[in-house]
Coordinates of C-alpha atoms in Angstrom, one line a residue:
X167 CA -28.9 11.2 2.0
X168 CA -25.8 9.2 2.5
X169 CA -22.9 9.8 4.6
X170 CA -20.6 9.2 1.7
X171 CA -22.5 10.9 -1.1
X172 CA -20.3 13.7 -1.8
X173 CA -17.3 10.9 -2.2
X174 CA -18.5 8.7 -4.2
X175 CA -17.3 8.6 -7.8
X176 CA -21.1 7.6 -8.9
X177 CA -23.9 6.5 -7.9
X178 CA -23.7 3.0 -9.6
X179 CA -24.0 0.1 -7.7
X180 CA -20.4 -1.8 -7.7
X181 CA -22.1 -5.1 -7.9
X182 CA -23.2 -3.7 -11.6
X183 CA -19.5 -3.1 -11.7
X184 CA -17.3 -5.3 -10.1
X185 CA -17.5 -9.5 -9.7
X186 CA -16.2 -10.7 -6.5
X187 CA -13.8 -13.6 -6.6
X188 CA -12.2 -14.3 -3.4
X189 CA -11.3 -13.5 0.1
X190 CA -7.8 -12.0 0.0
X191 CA -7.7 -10.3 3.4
X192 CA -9.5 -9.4 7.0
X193 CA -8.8 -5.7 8.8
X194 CA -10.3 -4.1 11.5
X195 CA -12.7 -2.2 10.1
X196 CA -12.9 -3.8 6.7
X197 CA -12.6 -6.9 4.5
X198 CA -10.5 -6.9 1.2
X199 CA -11.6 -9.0 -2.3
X200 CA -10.0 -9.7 -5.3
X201 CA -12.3 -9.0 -8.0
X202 CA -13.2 -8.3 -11.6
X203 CA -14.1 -5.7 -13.9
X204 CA -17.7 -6.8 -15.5
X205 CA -16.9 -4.1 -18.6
X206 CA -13.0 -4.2 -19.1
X207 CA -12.2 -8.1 -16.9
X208 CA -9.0 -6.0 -15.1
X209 CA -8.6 -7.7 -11.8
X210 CA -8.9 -4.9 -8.4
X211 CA -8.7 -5.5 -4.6
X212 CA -11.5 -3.9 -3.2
X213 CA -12.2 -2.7 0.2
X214 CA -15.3 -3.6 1.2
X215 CA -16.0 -1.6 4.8
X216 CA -18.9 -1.9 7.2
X217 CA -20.3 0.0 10.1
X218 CA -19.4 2.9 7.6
X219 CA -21.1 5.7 10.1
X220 CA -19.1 4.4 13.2
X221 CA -15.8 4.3 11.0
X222 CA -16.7 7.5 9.0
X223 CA -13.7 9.4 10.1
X224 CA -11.0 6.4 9.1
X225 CA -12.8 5.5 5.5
X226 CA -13.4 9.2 4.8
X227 CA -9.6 10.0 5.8
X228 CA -8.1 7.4 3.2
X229 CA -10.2 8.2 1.0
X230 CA -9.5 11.7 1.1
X231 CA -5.6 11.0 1.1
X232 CA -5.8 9.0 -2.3
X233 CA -7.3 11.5 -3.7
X234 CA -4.9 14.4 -2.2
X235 CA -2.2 11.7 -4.0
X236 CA -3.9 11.2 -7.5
X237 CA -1.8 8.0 -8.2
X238 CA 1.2 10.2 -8.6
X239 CA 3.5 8.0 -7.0
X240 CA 4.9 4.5 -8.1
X241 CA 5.4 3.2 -4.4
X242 CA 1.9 4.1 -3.3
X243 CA -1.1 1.7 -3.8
X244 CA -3.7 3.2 -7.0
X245 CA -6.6 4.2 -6.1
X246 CA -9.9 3.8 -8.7
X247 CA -12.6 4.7 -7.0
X248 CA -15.4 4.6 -4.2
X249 CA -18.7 3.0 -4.5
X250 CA -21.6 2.8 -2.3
X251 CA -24.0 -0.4 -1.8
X252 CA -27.0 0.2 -0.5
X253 CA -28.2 -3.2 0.0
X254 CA -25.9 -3.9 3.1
X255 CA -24.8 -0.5 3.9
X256 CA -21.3 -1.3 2.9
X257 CA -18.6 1.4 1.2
X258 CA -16.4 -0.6 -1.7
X259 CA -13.0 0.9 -2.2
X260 CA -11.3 0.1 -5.5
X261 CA -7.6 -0.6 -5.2
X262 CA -4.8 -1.6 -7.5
X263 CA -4.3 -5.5 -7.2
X264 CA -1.5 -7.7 -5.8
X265 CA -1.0 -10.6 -6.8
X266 CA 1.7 -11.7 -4.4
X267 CA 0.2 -9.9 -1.1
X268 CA 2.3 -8.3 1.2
X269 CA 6.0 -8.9 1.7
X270 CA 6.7 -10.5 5.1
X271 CA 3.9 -13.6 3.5
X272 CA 5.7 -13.5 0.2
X273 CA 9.2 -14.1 1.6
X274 CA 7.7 -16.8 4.2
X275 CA 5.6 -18.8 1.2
X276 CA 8.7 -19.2 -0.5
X277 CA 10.9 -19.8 2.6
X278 CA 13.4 -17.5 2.1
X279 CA 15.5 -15.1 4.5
X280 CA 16.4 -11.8 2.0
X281 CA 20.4 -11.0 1.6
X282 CA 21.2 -7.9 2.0
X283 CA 20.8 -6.9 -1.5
X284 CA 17.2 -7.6 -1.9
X285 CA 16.6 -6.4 1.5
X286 CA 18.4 -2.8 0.3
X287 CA 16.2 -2.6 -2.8
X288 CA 12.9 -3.1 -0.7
X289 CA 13.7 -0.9 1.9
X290 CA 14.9 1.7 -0.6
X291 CA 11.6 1.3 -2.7
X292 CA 9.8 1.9 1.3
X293 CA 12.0 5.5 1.3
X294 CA 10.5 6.1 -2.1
X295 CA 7.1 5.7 -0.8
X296 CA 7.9 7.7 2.3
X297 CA 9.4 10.4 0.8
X298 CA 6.6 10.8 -0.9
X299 CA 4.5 10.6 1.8
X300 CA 6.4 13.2 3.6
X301 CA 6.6 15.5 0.6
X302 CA 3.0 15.7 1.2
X303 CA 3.0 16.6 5.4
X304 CA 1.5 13.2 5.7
X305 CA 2.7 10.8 8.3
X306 CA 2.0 6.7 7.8
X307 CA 1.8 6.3 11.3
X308 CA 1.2 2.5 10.2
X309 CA 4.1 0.8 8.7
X310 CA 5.0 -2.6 8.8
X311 CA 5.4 -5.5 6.3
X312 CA 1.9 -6.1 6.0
X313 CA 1.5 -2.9 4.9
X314 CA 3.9 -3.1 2.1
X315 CA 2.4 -4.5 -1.0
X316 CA 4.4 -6.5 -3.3
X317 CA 3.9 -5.6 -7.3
X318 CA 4.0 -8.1 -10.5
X319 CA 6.4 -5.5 -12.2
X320 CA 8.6 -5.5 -9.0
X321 CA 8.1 -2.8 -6.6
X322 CA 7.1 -2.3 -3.1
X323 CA 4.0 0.0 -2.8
X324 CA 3.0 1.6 0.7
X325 CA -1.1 0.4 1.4
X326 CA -3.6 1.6 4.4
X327 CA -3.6 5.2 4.8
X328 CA -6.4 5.0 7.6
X329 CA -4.9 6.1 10.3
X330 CA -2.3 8.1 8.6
X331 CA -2.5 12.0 9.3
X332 CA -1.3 15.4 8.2
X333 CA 1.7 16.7 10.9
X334 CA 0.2 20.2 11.1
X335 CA -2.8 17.9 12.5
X336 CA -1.2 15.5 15.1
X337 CA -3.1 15.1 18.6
X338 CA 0.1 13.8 20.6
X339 CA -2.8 12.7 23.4
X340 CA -3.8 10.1 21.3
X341 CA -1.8 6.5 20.9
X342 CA -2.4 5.4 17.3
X343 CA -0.6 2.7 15.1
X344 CA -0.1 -1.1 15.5
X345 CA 1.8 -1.8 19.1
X346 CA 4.8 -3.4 17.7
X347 CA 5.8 -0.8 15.4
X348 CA 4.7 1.8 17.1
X349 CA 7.7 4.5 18.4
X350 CA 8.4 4.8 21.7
X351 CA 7.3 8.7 21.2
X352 CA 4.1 8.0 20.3
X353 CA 3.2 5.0 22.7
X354 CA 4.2 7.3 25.8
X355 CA 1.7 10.9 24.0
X356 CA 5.1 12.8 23.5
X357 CA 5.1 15.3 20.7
X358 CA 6.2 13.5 17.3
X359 CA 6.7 14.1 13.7
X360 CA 7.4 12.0 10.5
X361 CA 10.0 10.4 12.0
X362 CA 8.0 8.1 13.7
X363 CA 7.3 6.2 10.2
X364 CA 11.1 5.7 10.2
X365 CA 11.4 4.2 13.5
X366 CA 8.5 1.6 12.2
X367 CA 10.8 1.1 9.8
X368 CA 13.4 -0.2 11.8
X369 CA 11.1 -2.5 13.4
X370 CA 9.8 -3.6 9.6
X371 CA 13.6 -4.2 9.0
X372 CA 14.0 -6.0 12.0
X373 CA 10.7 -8.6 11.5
X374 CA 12.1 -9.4 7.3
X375 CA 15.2 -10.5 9.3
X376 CA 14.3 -11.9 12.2
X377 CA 10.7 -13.5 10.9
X378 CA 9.2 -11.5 13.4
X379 CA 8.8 -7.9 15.5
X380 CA 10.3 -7.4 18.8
X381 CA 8.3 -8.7 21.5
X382 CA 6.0 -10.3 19.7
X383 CA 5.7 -13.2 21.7
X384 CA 3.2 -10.5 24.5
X385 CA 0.6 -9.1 24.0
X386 CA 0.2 -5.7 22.7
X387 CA -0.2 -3.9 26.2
X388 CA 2.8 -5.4 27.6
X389 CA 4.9 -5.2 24.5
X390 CA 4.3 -1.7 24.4
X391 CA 5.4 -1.3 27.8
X392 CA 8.9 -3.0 27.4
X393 CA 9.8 -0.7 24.1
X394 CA 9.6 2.1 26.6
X395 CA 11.8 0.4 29.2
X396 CA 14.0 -1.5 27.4
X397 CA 13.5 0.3 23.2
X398 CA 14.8 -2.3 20.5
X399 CA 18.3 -0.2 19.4
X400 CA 19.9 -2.8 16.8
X401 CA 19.4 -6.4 15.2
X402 CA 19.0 -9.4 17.5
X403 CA 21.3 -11.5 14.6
X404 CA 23.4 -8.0 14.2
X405 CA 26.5 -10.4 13.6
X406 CA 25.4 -12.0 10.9
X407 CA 25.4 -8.9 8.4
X408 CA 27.8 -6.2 7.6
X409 CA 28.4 -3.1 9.2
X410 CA 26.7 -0.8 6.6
X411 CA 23.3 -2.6 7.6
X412 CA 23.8 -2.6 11.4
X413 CA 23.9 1.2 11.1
X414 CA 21.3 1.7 8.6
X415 CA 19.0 -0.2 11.2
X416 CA 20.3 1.7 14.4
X417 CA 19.8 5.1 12.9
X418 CA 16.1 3.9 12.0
X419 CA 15.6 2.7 16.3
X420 CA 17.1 5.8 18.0
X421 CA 14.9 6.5 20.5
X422 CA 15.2 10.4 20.6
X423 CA 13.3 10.8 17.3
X424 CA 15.4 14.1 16.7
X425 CA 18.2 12.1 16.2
X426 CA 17.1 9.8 13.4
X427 CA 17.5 10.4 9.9
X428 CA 15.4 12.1 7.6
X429 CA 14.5 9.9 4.7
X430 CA 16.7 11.9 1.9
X431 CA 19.9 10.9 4.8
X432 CA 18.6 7.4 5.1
X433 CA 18.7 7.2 0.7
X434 CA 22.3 8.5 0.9
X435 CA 23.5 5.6 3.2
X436 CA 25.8 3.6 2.2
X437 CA 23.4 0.5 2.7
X438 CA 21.2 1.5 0.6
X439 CA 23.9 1.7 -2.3
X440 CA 23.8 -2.0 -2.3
X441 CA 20.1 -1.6 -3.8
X442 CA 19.4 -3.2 -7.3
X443 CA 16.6 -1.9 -9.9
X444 CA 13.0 -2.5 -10.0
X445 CA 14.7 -5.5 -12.7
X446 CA 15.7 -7.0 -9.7
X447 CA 12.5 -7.6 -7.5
X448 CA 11.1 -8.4 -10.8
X449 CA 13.8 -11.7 -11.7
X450 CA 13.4 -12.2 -8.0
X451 CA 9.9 -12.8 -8.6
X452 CA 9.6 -14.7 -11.6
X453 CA 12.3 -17.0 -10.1
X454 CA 10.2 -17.9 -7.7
X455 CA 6.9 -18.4 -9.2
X456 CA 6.6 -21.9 -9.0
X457 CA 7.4 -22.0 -5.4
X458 CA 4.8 -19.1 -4.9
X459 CA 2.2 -21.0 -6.9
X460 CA 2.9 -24.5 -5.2
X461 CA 2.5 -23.4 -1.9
X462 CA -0.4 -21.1 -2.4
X463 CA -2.6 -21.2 0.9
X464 CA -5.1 -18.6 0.3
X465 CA -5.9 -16.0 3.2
X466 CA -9.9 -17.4 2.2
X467 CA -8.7 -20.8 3.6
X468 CA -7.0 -19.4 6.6
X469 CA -9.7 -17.5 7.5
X470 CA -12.3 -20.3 7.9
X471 CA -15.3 -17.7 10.1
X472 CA -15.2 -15.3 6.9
X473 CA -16.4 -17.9 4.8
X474 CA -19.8 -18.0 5.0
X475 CA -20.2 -14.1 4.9
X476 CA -18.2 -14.0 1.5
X477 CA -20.4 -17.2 0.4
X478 CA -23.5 -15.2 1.3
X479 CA -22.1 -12.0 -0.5
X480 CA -21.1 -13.8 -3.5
X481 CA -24.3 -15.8 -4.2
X482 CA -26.2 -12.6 -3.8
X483 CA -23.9 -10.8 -6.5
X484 CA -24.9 -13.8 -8.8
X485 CA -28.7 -13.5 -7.8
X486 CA -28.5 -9.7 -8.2
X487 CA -27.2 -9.8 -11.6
X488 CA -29.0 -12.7 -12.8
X489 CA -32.5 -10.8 -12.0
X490 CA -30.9 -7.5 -13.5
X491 CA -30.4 -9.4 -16.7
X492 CA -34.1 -11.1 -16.6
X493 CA -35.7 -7.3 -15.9
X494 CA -33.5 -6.0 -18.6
X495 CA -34.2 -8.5 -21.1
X496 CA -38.4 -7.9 -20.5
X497 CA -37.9 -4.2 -20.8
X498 CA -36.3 -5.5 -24.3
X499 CA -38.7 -6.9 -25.6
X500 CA -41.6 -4.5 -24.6
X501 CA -39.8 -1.3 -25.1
X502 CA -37.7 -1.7 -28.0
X503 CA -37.9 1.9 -29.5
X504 CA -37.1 3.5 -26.3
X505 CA -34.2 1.4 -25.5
X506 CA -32.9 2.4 -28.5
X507 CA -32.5 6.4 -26.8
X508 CA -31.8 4.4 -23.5
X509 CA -28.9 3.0 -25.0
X510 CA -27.3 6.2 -26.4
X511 CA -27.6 7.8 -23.0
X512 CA -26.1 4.8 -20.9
X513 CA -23.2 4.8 -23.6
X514 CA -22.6 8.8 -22.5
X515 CA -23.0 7.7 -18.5
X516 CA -20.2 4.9 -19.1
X517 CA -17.9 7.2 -20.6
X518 CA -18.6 9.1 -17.9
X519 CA -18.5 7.2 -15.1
X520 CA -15.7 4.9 -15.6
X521 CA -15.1 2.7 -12.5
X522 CA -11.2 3.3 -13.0
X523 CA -10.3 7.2 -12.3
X524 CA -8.0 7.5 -15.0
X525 CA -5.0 9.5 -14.5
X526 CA -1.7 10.6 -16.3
X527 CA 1.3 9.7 -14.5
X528 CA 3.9 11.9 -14.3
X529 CA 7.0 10.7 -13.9
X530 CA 10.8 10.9 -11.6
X531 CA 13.3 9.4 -12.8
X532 CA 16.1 7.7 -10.6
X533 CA 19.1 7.3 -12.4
X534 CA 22.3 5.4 -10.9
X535 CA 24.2 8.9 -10.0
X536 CA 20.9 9.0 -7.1
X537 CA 19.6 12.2 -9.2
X538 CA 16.2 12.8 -9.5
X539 CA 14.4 13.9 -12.1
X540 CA 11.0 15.3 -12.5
X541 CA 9.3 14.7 -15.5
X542 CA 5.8 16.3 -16.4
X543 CA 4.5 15.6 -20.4
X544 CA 7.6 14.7 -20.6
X545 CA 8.9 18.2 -19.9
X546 CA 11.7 18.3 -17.1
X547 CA 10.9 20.7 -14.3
X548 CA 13.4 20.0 -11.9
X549 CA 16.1 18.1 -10.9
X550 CA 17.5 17.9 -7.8
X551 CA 20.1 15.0 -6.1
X552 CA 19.2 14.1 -2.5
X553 CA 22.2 16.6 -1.0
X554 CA 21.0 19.1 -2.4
X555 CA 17.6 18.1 -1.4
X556 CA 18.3 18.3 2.0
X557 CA 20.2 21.8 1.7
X558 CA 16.8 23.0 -0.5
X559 CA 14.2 22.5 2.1
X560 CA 14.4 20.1 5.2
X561 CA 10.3 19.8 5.2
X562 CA 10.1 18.9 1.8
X563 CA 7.1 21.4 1.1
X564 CA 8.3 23.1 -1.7
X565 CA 9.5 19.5 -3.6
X566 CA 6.7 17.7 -5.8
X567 CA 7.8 13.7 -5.8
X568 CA 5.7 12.3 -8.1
X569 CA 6.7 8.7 -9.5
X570 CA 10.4 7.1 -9.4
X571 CA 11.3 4.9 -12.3
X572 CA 15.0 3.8 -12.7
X573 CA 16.8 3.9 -16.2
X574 CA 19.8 1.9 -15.1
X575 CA 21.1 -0.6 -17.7
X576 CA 22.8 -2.5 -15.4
X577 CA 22.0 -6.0 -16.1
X578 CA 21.5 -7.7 -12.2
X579 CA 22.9 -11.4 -10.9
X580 CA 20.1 -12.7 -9.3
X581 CA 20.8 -16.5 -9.0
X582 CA 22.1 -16.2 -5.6
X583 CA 18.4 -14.6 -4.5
X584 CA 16.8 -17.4 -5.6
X585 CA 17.2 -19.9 -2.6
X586 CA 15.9 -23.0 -4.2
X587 CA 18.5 -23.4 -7.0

């Protein structure tokens, strides 16, 4: 019996599934594909992970958070399923695609340094994500740019919940996260909370402006030891943007976590006011498609020592299925009155065993007077602004965010984002 046999949404083999198409990105434990639906041609990422019983605990722990989320939320990556191949002893994790990868690579393919508009609406649409998150008791304990995903429709969505954790569950002995972002609470085992995820924040806010995290240029021991004795409080280029930012960003860096901002007090800042609709990510998007497209250097070509693992991979999808098709087409012809039955009962298991876990979004609605509104079946059930929020319950456990969508009519200027006009 397999490890993973109780998580598995079936017992189909994802290279029956799914068509592999190209190397999109390298992790520690795990390498990500963009791919194809063989039944329905939608394009996924997938996760394909290895050494599954050695990383049991981190694959089984995202996997077990997507689930607890149930695509509910608009800012969190989908999730569609988990499949098992048992030809290389690898776990496949379907996962909403993204065209335009993460945002720090976006904003560098198209060389362009965000304003503070568009840097308001995709830090807003992070607080979405996170408030979310935190609704739930669940700390990121991992964010950073290249862990914010950047949609076609024009939203930032919040990936990699490996190492992510329920608070009731934290073990301040251990250091966990990415050393650059990581809080100066965490790096030194001090007791912490969610507002760790705001402090990487900070740093996230810091590295779309500055092209880079603080002391980047060391490596991760030593970095880590200098954001203990000398913590990153504001913007190295503070000067160069207005007031409302340079506190937004400070807030986010205070080194005593108890006196950061919660995440409904960072969505009432007066920064974030200067935020634009998911209408303008979108137009800032589509304004720059051709300089996305023309300067398109795949992570497959960047990654040269993958190549010949995906190569292998990929030509033994195409041998797999090409010997699947021979096999079925003998049983065809010999068996013809029993596929007949066969076919019946593989039309049931289909149905049944969808690769895509289908859900029904429910719906919050963001409206320009910052009140949200919780839609279910398009029923309201709540609706709450973030004040009174804050006044309701400061641990968020009695709130259900599910997904933000914003009504505003507000038609957007976007021709001074757009750097190459």
């Amino acid at each position: 019996m397999n490890l993973f046999d109780n998580y598995l949404t079936s017992k189909t083999s994802p290279l029956d599934l799914f068509q592999l198409i190209e190397l999109i990105g390298i992790g520690s434990t795990c390498k990500v594909y963009k791919a194809i639906s063989r039944k329905t041609n939608k394009i996924y990422s997938i996760k394909i992970c290895n050494e599954i019983e050695k990383n049991f605990e981190t694959i089984i722990n995202e996997i077990t958070l997507f689930r607890l989320f149930k695509n509910k939320n608009s800012y969190i990556v989908k999730f569609y399923g988990i499949y098992y191949l048992n030809e290389d002893n690898t776990i496949w994790i379907i996962l909403e695609y993204f065209e335009y990868g993460n945002i720090i690579s976006y904003l560098n393919k198209i060389n362009y340094k965000p304003n503070e508009e568009l840097l308001a609406t995709i830090i807003q649409n992070v607080l979405f994500g996170l408030l979310f998150l935190h609704s739930q008791n669940i700390i990121h304990r991992d964010i950073k740019s290249q862990n914010l995903l950047l949609s076609s429709e024009g939203r930032i969505k919040i990936s990699d919940f490996g190492i992510s954790i329920n608070k009731n569950n934290i073990d301040s002995n251990i250091i966990v996260g990415s050393p650059y972002w990581m809080s100066p609470e965490v790096i030194i085992r001090d007791e912490y909370n969610e507002k760790t995820d705001i402090y990487s924040l900070g740093i996230t806010i810091y590295e779309l402006v500055e092209g880079f995290p603080p002391y980047s240029e060391f490596k991760p021991a030593i970095a880590m030891k200098k954001i203990i004795q000398n913590p990153i409080k504001s913007l190295k280029k503070g000067n160069n943007y207005s007031n409302e930012f340079n506190d937004f960003v400070k807030l986010c860096l205070k080194v005593d976590f108890n006196e950061r901002p919660n995440i409904c007090q960072l969505l009432d800042h007066k920064f974030i006011k200067k935020s634009g609709s998911v209408k303008l990510l979108k137009s800032f998007i589509e304004d720059n498609n051709y300089y996305f497209y023309n300067n398109n250097n795949s992570i497959s070509e960047n990654n040269k020592s993958c190549d010949n693992e995906y190569m292998e991979l990929n030509n033994y999808n195409n041998n797999y299925n090409y010997n699947n098709n021979n096999n079925n087409n003998n049983n065809e012809n010999n068996n013809n009155n029993n596929n007949n039955d066969n076919n019946k009962n593989n039309d049931n298991e289909n149905n049944n065993n969808n690769e895509e876990e289908e859900i029904n979004d429910s719906v919050i609605i963001h409206d320009n007077d910052n009140t949200i509104i919780i839609n279910e079946n398009n029923s309201k059930k709540q609706i709450l602004n973030y004040k009174e929020i804050l006044k309701y319950d400061s641990n968020y456990s009695n709130l259900e965010f599910v997904d933000y969508e914003s009504t505003s009519n507000i038609s957007y200027n976007t021709d001074n984002l757009n750097p190459h006009k």
